[in-house]
Short mmCIF file of C-alpha atoms in Angstrom, two decimals:
data_model
loop_
_atom_site.label_atom_id
_atom_site.label_comp_id
_atom_site.label_asym_id
_atom_site.label_seq_id
_atom_site.Cartn_x
_atom_site.Cartn_y
_atom_site.Cartn_z
CA MET G 834 0.02 -0.10 0.05
CA PRO G 835 1.45 3.34 -0.84
CA PRO G 836 2.32 5.67 1.97
CA SER G 837 -0.12 8.39 0.60
CA ALA G 838 -2.92 6.19 1.21
CA LEU G 839 -2.01 6.27 4.89
CA GLN G 840 -2.20 9.93 5.30
CA PRO G 841 -5.90 10.85 6.02
CA LYS G 842 -7.06 9.83 9.49
CA PRO G 843 -9.70 6.81 9.55
CA PRO G 844 -12.12 6.47 12.32
CA ARG G 845 -10.37 5.16 15.42
CA ARG G 846 -12.66 2.08 16.00
CA ILE G 847 -11.43 -1.18 14.03
CA ALA G 848 -11.98 -4.22 16.02
CA GLY G 849 -15.62 -5.17 16.46
CA GLU G 850 -17.23 -2.75 13.87
CA LYS G 851 -20.86 -3.16 13.91
CA SER G 852 -21.32 -1.81 10.44
CA GLU G 853 -18.97 -4.29 8.80
CA TYR G 854 -20.58 -7.56 7.32
CA SER G 855 -18.78 -10.91 8.23
CA GLY G 856 -15.62 -11.55 6.69
CA ILE G 857 -16.69 -14.85 4.83
CA ASN G 858 -19.67 -14.05 2.54
CA THR G 859 -21.44 -16.55 0.37
CA VAL G 860 -22.13 -14.10 -2.34
CA PHE G 861 -18.74 -12.27 -2.31
CA GLY G 862 -16.31 -14.81 -1.04
CA PHE G 863 -13.58 -13.68 1.40
CA PHE G 864 -14.21 -10.10 1.96
CA PRO G 865 -12.67 -8.70 5.28
CA SER G 866 -13.06 -5.17 6.68
CA LEU G 867 -11.32 -2.37 4.89
CA ARG G 868 -9.98 -0.99 8.09
CA LEU G 869 -8.37 -4.51 9.10
CA ILE G 870 -6.80 -4.44 5.58
CA ARG G 871 -5.55 -0.94 5.98
CA ALA G 872 -4.13 -2.00 9.47
CA PHE G 873 -2.43 -4.99 8.01
CA ALA G 874 -1.02 -3.07 5.17
CA ALA G 875 0.41 -0.42 7.49
CA VAL G 876 2.18 -2.94 9.62
CA ALA G 877 3.35 -4.73 6.65
CA GLU G 878 4.96 -1.35 5.30
CA ALA G 879 6.47 -0.36 8.33
CA GLU G 880 7.31 -3.77 9.73
CA SER G 881 6.28 -2.42 13.18
CA ILE G 882 3.16 -2.24 15.00
CA SER G 883 4.15 0.89 16.68
CA GLN G 884 5.14 2.86 13.75
CA ALA G 885 1.84 1.74 12.03
CA SER G 886 -0.07 2.98 14.93
CA ILE G 887 1.29 6.24 14.71
CA ASP G 888 0.95 6.26 10.73
CA LEU G 889 -2.84 5.49 11.23
CA ASN G 890 -3.32 7.52 14.42
CA LEU G 891 -4.45 4.46 16.24
CA SER G 892 -3.46 2.80 19.45
CA GLN G 893 -0.99 -0.16 19.31
CA SER G 894 -3.57 -2.33 21.06
CA ALA G 895 -6.16 -1.30 18.11
CA VAL G 896 -3.69 -2.38 15.53
CA THR G 897 -2.75 -5.54 17.43
CA GLN G 898 -6.52 -6.42 17.65
CA ALA G 899 -7.01 -5.63 13.99
CA ILE G 900 -4.18 -7.96 12.78
CA ALA G 901 -5.23 -10.78 15.13
CA ARG G 902 -8.85 -10.50 13.85
CA LEU G 903 -7.55 -10.84 10.22
CA GLU G 904 -5.38 -13.86 11.23
CA ALA G 905 -8.35 -15.60 12.89
CA GLU G 906 -10.46 -14.97 9.73
CA LEU G 907 -7.90 -16.43 7.71
CA GLY G 908 -6.63 -19.11 10.05
CA SER G 909 -3.25 -18.34 9.59
CA PRO G 910 -0.56 -15.85 11.08
CA LEU G 911 0.44 -12.91 8.81
CA PHE G 912 3.50 -11.78 10.66
CA GLU G 913 6.57 -13.20 12.60
CA ARG G 914 6.90 -11.22 15.64
CA ARG G 915 10.55 -10.50 16.49
CA SER G 916 12.40 -8.32 18.83
CA LYS G 917 13.18 -5.91 16.06
CA GLY G 918 9.79 -5.74 14.46
CA SER G 919 6.94 -7.61 12.67
CA TYR G 920 7.73 -9.46 9.35
CA LEU G 921 5.18 -11.12 6.80
CA THR G 922 4.80 -14.75 6.81
CA GLU G 923 4.51 -16.32 3.43
CA VAL G 924 0.70 -16.24 3.90
CA GLY G 925 1.15 -12.56 4.79
CA LYS G 926 3.10 -11.95 1.47
CA ILE G 927 0.22 -13.42 -0.60
CA LEU G 928 -2.17 -11.14 1.24
CA LYS G 929 -0.01 -8.12 0.78
CA GLU G 930 0.43 -8.96 -3.10
CA HIS G 931 -3.25 -8.88 -3.56
CA THR G 932 -3.90 -5.93 -0.92
CA ASP G 933 -1.46 -3.65 -2.94
CA LYS G 934 -3.32 -4.57 -6.21
CA LEU G 935 -6.82 -3.89 -4.38
CA PHE G 936 -5.54 -0.43 -3.22
CA ALA G 937 -4.29 0.40 -6.48
CA ASN G 938 -7.31 -0.69 -8.31
CA MET G 939 -9.56 0.99 -5.86
CA GLU G 940 -7.87 4.44 -6.19
CA GLU G 941 -7.84 3.90 -10.17
CA ALA G 942 -11.64 3.65 -9.79
CA LEU G 943 -11.98 6.58 -7.57
CA ARG G 944 -9.78 8.39 -9.85
CA GLU G 945 -12.09 7.80 -12.85
CA PHE G 946 -15.06 8.70 -10.49
CA ALA G 947 -13.28 12.02 -9.55
CA ALA G 948 -12.63 13.00 -13.29
CA GLY G 949 -16.09 12.29 -14.27
CA SER G 950 -17.77 14.12 -11.24
CA SER G 951 -17.50 17.44 -9.75
CA ALA G 952 -19.65 16.71 -6.80
CA HIS G 953 -16.89 15.14 -4.75
CA GLY G 954 -15.69 18.44 -3.20
CA GLY G 955 -12.29 18.25 -4.66
CA ALA G 956 -11.10 15.74 -2.21
CA SER G 957 -7.78 13.78 -3.25
CA VAL G 958 -8.31 10.20 -4.38
CA GLN G 959 -6.40 9.04 -1.21
CA SER G 960 -8.89 10.79 0.94
CA LEU G 961 -11.70 9.32 -0.91
CA SER G 962 -10.11 5.71 -0.66
CA MET G 963 -9.89 6.14 3.12
CA ARG G 964 -13.62 7.06 3.47
CA LEU G 965 -14.77 3.68 2.00
CA THR G 966 -15.69 1.00 4.20
CA LYS G 967 -16.63 -2.80 3.39
CA SER G 968 -20.32 -2.33 4.20
CA GLN G 969 -20.48 0.65 1.86
CA VAL G 970 -18.65 -1.20 -0.91
CA LEU G 971 -21.03 -4.27 -0.51
CA ALA G 972 -23.99 -2.28 -0.54
CA LEU G 973 -23.07 -0.37 -3.72
CA ILE G 974 -22.15 -3.52 -5.61
CA SER G 975 -25.20 -5.48 -4.45
CA ILE G 976 -27.63 -2.80 -5.30
CA LYS G 977 -26.10 -2.63 -8.79
CA GLU G 978 -26.26 -6.45 -9.24
CA SER G 979 -29.69 -6.97 -7.75
CA GLY G 980 -31.38 -3.68 -9.16
CA SER G 981 -32.90 -2.45 -5.81
CA PHE G 982 -32.16 -1.82 -2.29
CA MET G 983 -34.67 -4.71 -1.07
CA GLN G 984 -33.26 -7.21 -3.29
CA ALA G 985 -29.76 -6.40 -2.43
CA ALA G 986 -30.49 -6.62 1.12
CA ARG G 987 -31.85 -10.20 0.67
CA ARG G 988 -28.83 -10.93 -1.47
CA ILE G 989 -26.33 -10.31 1.18
CA GLY G 990 -28.44 -11.31 4.14
CA VAL G 991 -28.95 -7.70 5.91
CA ALA G 992 -31.85 -5.80 6.96
CA GLN G 993 -32.99 -3.16 4.23
CA PRO G 994 -32.40 -0.25 6.57
CA THR G 995 -28.96 -1.49 7.13
CA ILE G 996 -28.09 -1.21 3.42
CA HIS G 997 -29.95 1.84 2.85
CA ARG G 998 -27.64 3.42 5.58
CA SER G 999 -24.64 2.12 4.01
CA ALA G 1000 -25.54 3.40 0.67
CA ARG G 1001 -26.53 6.81 1.89
CA THR G 1002 -23.24 7.16 4.12
CA LEU G 1003 -21.34 6.24 0.89
CA GLU G 1004 -23.03 9.14 -1.03
CA GLY G 1005 -22.24 11.34 1.84
CA ASN G 1006 -18.54 10.31 2.03
CA LEU G 1007 -18.07 10.79 -1.62
CA ASN G 1008 -20.39 13.91 -1.67
CA ALA G 1009 -21.97 12.50 -4.93
CA GLN G 1010 -25.29 11.12 -5.77
CA LEU G 1011 -25.03 7.30 -6.64
CA PHE G 1012 -28.60 6.20 -6.69
CA SER G 1013 -31.88 7.36 -8.27
CA ASN G 1014 -35.66 6.44 -8.10
CA THR G 1015 -37.23 4.22 -10.51
CA ALA G 1016 -40.59 2.50 -11.11
CA ARG G 1017 -39.31 -0.48 -9.24
CA GLY G 1018 -37.45 1.60 -6.43
CA SER G 1019 -34.12 3.06 -5.83
CA THR G 1020 -31.25 1.69 -7.63
CA VAL G 1021 -27.66 2.77 -8.97
CA ASN G 1022 -27.53 5.71 -11.56
CA GLU G 1023 -25.02 5.76 -14.28
CA VAL G 1024 -22.23 7.32 -11.95
CA GLY G 1025 -22.80 4.66 -9.30
CA TYR G 1026 -23.06 1.78 -11.91
CA ARG G 1027 -19.62 2.68 -13.16
CA LEU G 1028 -18.04 3.03 -9.77
CA ALA G 1029 -19.75 -0.26 -8.71
CA ASN G 1030 -18.37 -2.16 -11.67
CA ARG G 1031 -14.70 -0.79 -10.98
CA LEU G 1032 -15.08 -1.60 -7.24
CA HIS G 1033 -16.38 -5.02 -7.94
CA LEU G 1034 -13.07 -5.92 -9.87
CA ALA G 1035 -10.86 -4.50 -7.25
CA VAL G 1036 -12.39 -6.39 -4.31
CA ARG G 1037 -12.23 -9.62 -6.23
CA GLU G 1038 -8.35 -9.57 -5.38
CA PHE G 1039 -9.55 -10.84 -1.63
CA GLU G 1040 -11.15 -13.89 -2.98
CA TRP G 1041 -8.07 -14.66 -5.24
CA ALA G 1042 -5.69 -14.12 -2.24
CA TYR G 1043 -8.06 -16.40 -0.24
CA GLU G 1044 -7.72 -19.06 -2.81
CA ARG G 1045 -3.90 -18.81 -2.71
CA ILE G 1046 -3.82 -18.95 0.92
CA GLU G 1047 -5.85 -22.03 1.12
CA ALA G 1048 -3.70 -23.79 -1.37
CA GLN G 1049 -0.78 -22.76 0.63
CA LYS G 1050 -2.35 -24.85 3.63
CA LEU G 1051 -2.89 -27.93 1.01
CA ARG G 1052 -6.56 -26.95 1.06
CA GLU G 1053 -8.37 -26.25 -2.27
CA ARG G 1054 -11.28 -23.99 -1.66
CA GLY G 1055 -12.58 -21.10 -3.67
CA ARG G 1056 -15.03 -19.97 -6.32
CA ILE G 1057 -15.34 -20.15 -10.03
CA LEU G 1058 -17.71 -17.75 -11.58
CA VAL G 1059 -18.65 -18.69 -15.13
CA GLY G 1060 -20.82 -17.01 -17.70
CA GLY G 1061 -22.65 -19.30 -20.21
CA LEU G 1062 -24.21 -17.89 -23.26
CA LEU G 1063 -27.98 -18.74 -23.66
CA LEU G 1064 -27.82 -20.74 -26.76
CA ALA G 1065 -24.07 -21.97 -26.82
CA GLY G 1066 -21.74 -23.49 -24.50
CA SER G 1067 -24.03 -25.67 -22.33
CA GLY G 1068 -22.51 -29.12 -23.39
CA PHE G 1069 -18.96 -27.68 -22.74
CA LEU G 1070 -19.88 -26.39 -19.33
CA ALA G 1071 -21.98 -29.30 -18.18
CA SER G 1072 -19.11 -31.87 -19.47
CA ALA G 1073 -16.23 -29.65 -17.75
CA ILE G 1074 -18.01 -28.98 -14.55
CA SER G 1075 -18.95 -32.69 -13.84
CA ALA G 1076 -15.32 -33.64 -14.35
CA PHE G 1077 -13.87 -30.84 -12.66
CA SER G 1078 -16.18 -31.19 -9.44
CA ALA G 1079 -15.23 -34.92 -8.99
CA THR G 1080 -11.60 -34.06 -8.58
CA HIS G 1081 -12.22 -30.66 -6.79
CA PRO G 1082 -15.14 -31.04 -4.44
CA ASP G 1083 -14.56 -28.00 -2.34
CA VAL G 1084 -14.58 -25.63 -5.10
CA ASN G 1085 -17.89 -23.96 -5.87
CA VAL G 1086 -18.86 -23.25 -9.64
CA ASP G 1087 -21.43 -20.45 -9.98
CA ILE G 1088 -22.89 -20.15 -13.39
CA ALA G 1089 -24.69 -17.05 -14.81
CA THR G 1090 -26.55 -17.69 -18.03
CA ALA G 1091 -27.49 -14.57 -20.10
CA SER G 1092 -26.96 -12.86 -23.46
CA TYR G 1093 -23.46 -11.96 -24.59
CA ASP G 1094 -23.88 -8.19 -23.86
CA VAL G 1095 -24.87 -8.83 -20.19
CA LEU G 1096 -22.03 -11.18 -19.64
CA LEU G 1097 -19.41 -9.26 -21.34
CA GLU G 1098 -20.39 -6.21 -19.24
CA ARG G 1099 -20.17 -8.62 -16.00
CA LEU G 1100 -16.80 -10.06 -17.38
CA ARG G 1101 -15.42 -6.48 -17.61
CA ALA G 1102 -16.49 -5.58 -14.14
CA GLY G 1103 -15.13 -8.81 -12.48
CA SER G 1104 -18.65 -10.31 -11.64
CA ILE G 1105 -17.56 -13.36 -13.61
CA ASP G 1106 -14.24 -14.75 -14.39
CA PHE G 1107 -14.82 -15.78 -17.95
CA ILE G 1108 -17.48 -16.23 -20.63
CA VAL G 1109 -17.88 -19.88 -22.60
CA GLY G 1110 -19.88 -19.77 -25.81
CA LEU G 1111 -19.51 -18.69 -29.43
CA LEU G 1112 -16.71 -16.24 -30.02
CA LYS G 1113 -17.13 -12.90 -31.82
CA LEU G 1114 -13.72 -12.98 -33.38
CA PRO G 1115 -12.53 -10.47 -33.04
CA PRO G 1116 -13.83 -9.60 -29.42
CA PRO G 1117 -15.87 -6.23 -29.48
CA THR G 1118 -13.80 -4.37 -26.92
CA ASP G 1119 -9.91 -4.17 -26.46
CA ASP G 1120 -9.99 -5.11 -22.92
CA VAL G 1121 -11.14 -8.82 -23.41
CA VAL G 1122 -9.26 -11.56 -25.32
CA GLU G 1123 -10.82 -14.95 -26.92
CA GLU G 1124 -9.31 -18.34 -26.96
CA ILE G 1125 -10.81 -20.92 -29.45
CA LEU G 1126 -11.63 -24.40 -28.02
CA ALA G 1127 -13.06 -25.96 -31.05
CA PRO G 1128 -14.80 -25.25 -34.39
CA ASP G 1129 -18.61 -25.20 -33.83
CA PRO G 1130 -20.31 -24.68 -37.33
CA TYR G 1131 -23.90 -23.71 -37.68
CA VAL G 1132 -26.27 -26.35 -38.99
CA ILE G 1133 -30.02 -26.52 -39.85
CA ALA G 1134 -31.82 -28.33 -37.10
CA VAL G 1135 -35.05 -30.07 -37.26
CA ARG G 1136 -36.85 -32.81 -35.11
CA ARG G 1137 -35.56 -36.43 -35.77
CA ASP G 1138 -38.46 -37.71 -38.04
CA HIS G 1139 -38.89 -34.34 -39.93
CA PRO G 1140 -39.47 -34.72 -43.79
CA LEU G 1141 -36.18 -32.99 -44.44
CA ALA G 1142 -34.01 -34.89 -42.05
CA GLY G 1143 -31.73 -36.92 -43.90
CA ARG G 1144 -32.98 -36.23 -47.16
CA GLU G 1145 -30.45 -35.64 -49.90
CA ASN G 1146 -30.28 -32.68 -52.36
CA VAL G 1147 -32.33 -30.36 -50.13
CA THR G 1148 -32.89 -26.93 -51.81
CA VAL G 1149 -33.63 -23.36 -50.64
CA GLU G 1150 -37.13 -23.84 -52.01
CA ASP G 1151 -37.45 -26.92 -49.61
CA LEU G 1152 -36.33 -24.95 -46.58
CA ALA G 1153 -38.58 -22.01 -47.48
CA ARG G 1154 -41.76 -24.31 -47.04
CA TYR G 1155 -41.41 -24.53 -43.26
CA ASP G 1156 -41.95 -22.06 -40.42
CA TRP G 1157 -38.48 -21.21 -38.43
CA VAL G 1158 -37.92 -20.52 -34.63
CA MET G 1159 -35.13 -17.75 -34.53
CA PRO G 1160 -33.41 -15.38 -32.02
CA GLY G 1161 -33.89 -11.94 -32.50
CA PRO G 1162 -32.09 -9.24 -34.82
CA LEU G 1163 -28.33 -8.61 -34.78
CA THR G 1164 -27.27 -12.20 -33.79
CA ALA G 1165 -25.34 -14.57 -35.82
CA ARG G 1166 -27.79 -17.14 -36.13
CA ARG G 1167 -30.14 -14.50 -37.39
CA ALA G 1168 -27.68 -13.25 -40.10
CA ASN G 1169 -27.21 -16.63 -41.25
CA PHE G 1170 -30.97 -17.09 -41.71
CA GLU G 1171 -31.36 -13.68 -43.62
CA MET G 1172 -28.37 -14.56 -45.88
CA LEU G 1173 -29.79 -18.03 -46.63
CA PHE G 1174 -33.01 -16.44 -48.00
CA SER G 1175 -31.51 -13.29 -49.34
CA ASP G 1176 -32.14 -14.22 -53.11
CA PHE G 1177 -35.55 -15.69 -52.29
CA PRO G 1178 -38.76 -13.70 -52.82
CA THR G 1179 -39.93 -13.81 -49.47
CA GLU G 1180 -38.50 -15.17 -46.26
CA PRO G 1181 -40.20 -18.11 -44.44
CA ARG G 1182 -42.48 -17.14 -41.46
CA THR G 1183 -40.45 -16.50 -38.11
CA ASN G 1184 -43.27 -15.53 -35.83
CA ILE G 1185 -41.63 -17.17 -32.61
CA GLU G 1186 -38.31 -15.67 -31.45
CA THR G 1187 -36.44 -17.22 -28.48
CA TYR G 1188 -32.92 -17.35 -27.02
CA SER G 1189 -34.04 -20.43 -24.85
CA LEU G 1190 -32.62 -23.71 -25.97
CA THR G 1191 -35.05 -25.73 -23.91
CA ILE G 1192 -38.06 -23.81 -25.57
CA LEU G 1193 -36.34 -24.02 -28.85
CA SER G 1194 -35.96 -27.79 -28.73
CA LEU G 1195 -39.60 -28.15 -27.51
CA LEU G 1196 -40.87 -26.17 -30.54
CA LEU G 1197 -38.92 -28.16 -32.88
CA ALA G 1198 -39.92 -31.53 -31.37
CA GLU G 1199 -43.86 -30.89 -31.62
CA SER G 1200 -43.77 -29.42 -35.12
CA ASP G 1201 -42.08 -29.23 -38.49
CA ARG G 1202 -40.52 -25.92 -37.63
CA MET G 1203 -36.75 -25.37 -38.43
CA THR G 1204 -33.92 -23.29 -36.69
CA ILE G 1205 -30.49 -22.80 -36.93
CA LEU G 1206 -27.95 -24.40 -34.13
CA THR G 1207 -24.31 -25.16 -33.88
CA GLU G 1208 -22.83 -28.75 -34.13
CA SER G 1209 -22.32 -28.70 -30.28
CA GLN G 1210 -26.08 -28.25 -29.63
CA ILE G 1211 -26.66 -31.26 -31.95
CA LEU G 1212 -24.25 -33.34 -29.89
CA LEU G 1213 -25.62 -32.16 -26.66
CA ASP G 1214 -29.01 -33.23 -27.83
CA GLN G 1215 -27.77 -36.57 -28.88
CA SER G 1216 -26.38 -37.14 -25.31
CA LEU G 1217 -29.89 -36.20 -23.86
CA GLY G 1218 -32.17 -38.37 -25.85
CA HIS G 1219 -31.51 -37.62 -29.49
CA THR G 1220 -34.71 -35.63 -30.52
CA LEU G 1221 -32.92 -33.42 -33.03
CA ALA G 1222 -31.45 -34.08 -36.55
CA LYS G 1223 -29.48 -32.05 -38.94
CA VAL G 1224 -30.74 -31.01 -42.49
CA PRO G 1225 -27.95 -31.94 -45.09
CA TYR G 1226 -27.60 -28.25 -46.35
CA ARG G 1227 -24.42 -26.29 -46.09
CA LEU G 1228 -25.00 -22.71 -44.97
CA ALA G 1229 -23.03 -19.84 -46.60
CA GLN G 1230 -21.64 -18.77 -43.20
CA GLU G 1231 -21.42 -21.83 -41.39
CA ASP G 1232 -17.96 -21.25 -39.65
CA ALA G 1233 -18.44 -20.76 -35.91
CA PHE G 1234 -15.90 -21.26 -33.00
CA ILE G 1235 -16.70 -22.14 -29.35
CA GLY G 1236 -14.29 -20.73 -26.82
CA VAL G 1237 -13.46 -18.73 -23.74
CA THR G 1238 -13.44 -14.86 -23.22
CA THR G 1239 -11.56 -13.51 -20.62
CA ARG G 1240 -10.18 -9.93 -19.44
CA ARG G 1241 -7.05 -8.97 -21.18
CA ASN G 1242 -4.09 -9.18 -18.46
CA TRP G 1243 -6.21 -11.47 -16.37
CA VAL G 1244 -3.84 -13.80 -14.06
CA PRO G 1245 -5.85 -17.05 -13.45
CA SER G 1246 -5.61 -18.51 -10.26
CA ASP G 1247 -4.65 -22.12 -9.94
CA ILE G 1248 -8.26 -23.23 -9.51
CA GLN G 1249 -9.17 -21.31 -12.53
CA LYS G 1250 -6.38 -22.48 -14.66
CA ASN G 1251 -7.49 -26.17 -13.73
CA PHE G 1252 -11.07 -25.64 -14.89
CA LEU G 1253 -9.89 -24.15 -18.02
CA ASP G 1254 -7.77 -26.99 -18.69
CA PHE G 1255 -10.81 -28.97 -18.16
CA LEU G 1256 -12.78 -27.14 -20.67
CA ARG G 1257 -10.05 -27.69 -23.25
CA LYS G 1258 -10.21 -31.50 -22.69
CA THR G 1259 -13.83 -32.06 -22.63
CA GLN G 1260 -15.35 -35.03 -24.63
CA MET G 1261 -17.38 -32.64 -26.57
CA THR G 1262 -14.02 -30.70 -27.56
CA GLY G 1263 -12.48 -33.75 -28.89
CA ARG G 1264 -15.58 -34.71 -30.84
CA LEU G 1265 -16.01 -31.16 -32.35
CA ARG G 1266 -12.21 -31.28 -33.53
CA ALA G 1267 -12.49 -34.72 -34.81
CA GLN G 1268 -15.56 -33.69 -36.91
CA ALA G 1269 -13.59 -30.59 -38.00
CA ALA G 1270 -10.90 -32.88 -39.08
CA GLU G 1271 -13.35 -35.10 -41.18
CA ARG G 1272 -15.02 -32.29 -42.89
CA GLY G 1273 -11.58 -30.90 -43.95
CA MET G 1274 -10.63 -34.50 -45.34
CA ALA G 1275 -13.89 -34.80 -47.27
CA ARG G 1276 -13.55 -31.35 -48.78
CA SER G 1277 -10.16 -32.23 -49.73
CA ALA G 1278 -11.28 -35.28 -51.49
CA GLY G 1279 -14.19 -33.41 -53.01
#
C-alpha cells in the first residue's frame, strides 16, 4: 500500500465494528473489513506495529487487535513477531500482494469517478479511498447487481435499513449522488453503476488471495464464476463442471446464463471470471481476449423424423416451405438465416423468437419448424435423448467457433487454470475437433 494512502485519518474504532458484514460472505467470498486491511498494510509497510499505529493515528492495542482478527478470519499468522519488528509470513506475503493490487485498483476507480464528477468536493483520491468501508462497497455492488435496495439486502442477508444506511453514507462520504428512483424503487444511477463495476473488480483480489492462502495450507477452496451464453456453451460447461467437481469437491462453480452483452459487461466488471460460448472473432472491446476451444459450425436443425431430416439434395425452396424459430435481430444465427434467403422472393415465417434452448428444442420436437443451431448443440441433444437431426444443407456462413473470453491481462488462479484445462479437454471438444478434421478431409477429397 502506498504511503500516501495512509495520510488521511480513518475512524479510530477497528475491532468489532458493527457496520461491517462478516469476513466470509456466500455471495462475495472472502471480504474482510477494509479497516482491518489498512491496519495490515500499514504494519507490512512499516514492519512495526508501533510505527503503524503512529501512521494510522491509532493505539497499538487497536492495531494489534485488527491483525489478530484478520489472522483469525484467515486461520493463519500473517506476521512473525521478532524483537526488531513484525515481518510477513508466506501467507502474509500473499495477502500483501493482493492488497497492493486492491488499493491500486480502488484508487484508479475513484480517480475515474473524480474525473467524471465535480460533486466530490475536490477531495483527493487517497482521501476518498480512506472513506470507503466494506459495508459501503458491499451495498453499492449488491444494489447494482440486484437492481434495488430490497433485493440487495436479501442477497447479502442484511436488513433493508442497514443497506440503505450504508448506501447513503457512501454518497455522503463521496459527496455525490449514486442512486436514483425508478418505478421498481431506488437503484444505482450511471455514476454509481460505473463505480460499482470498478470496485467489484478491485475487491475480487480478496477472493483470489483467499484461494492462494488455502492452497498454501494444502486446502483447495474457492469459487469459479462462469458466464454461459444462452444458446451456446451448455454442453461444454456441463461436461467440464462434472469432471472438475469430481476432482475438486471443495470448489464452488457458479454459472450465470445470459446474453452476450450482459455477460460481457459482467466480465469486464469482475462479476464473472470468463465467458464460455460462441466467440465474436474479433472481440468487441480491446480489454477482453478470446481463446478458441473448437470449431462449432452452424447447421440447420429439425426434429428427428422431420420430412427433410436425412434427405439428399435439399434446396432453398424446400427450406422455405416451413416455419422457422429464430433468435432476434443482430445475432449471428439471424444473420445466417437472412443470408440463406437473401435471393428468395420472401423469407419463411418466423413468428416465434427465443433465446432459450429448452423452448427451442420443444418447439422443434412438436412441429415441422426449423432453426439454426451449432454442431455442439446437436451433440448435446444426442447425449440427452436424440430428438433433433441435421438437414444436409451447407450454410454460406457456417463457420463458428466455441471458446473462452477473458479479461485482457487477467492472471487466473490455480483453480481457474485447472477449470480451463478441463474445458479444453472435454469429450465434446474432442468430438468437435474430430468432426472438423473429417470435414476438412472430405472437402479435400471432393
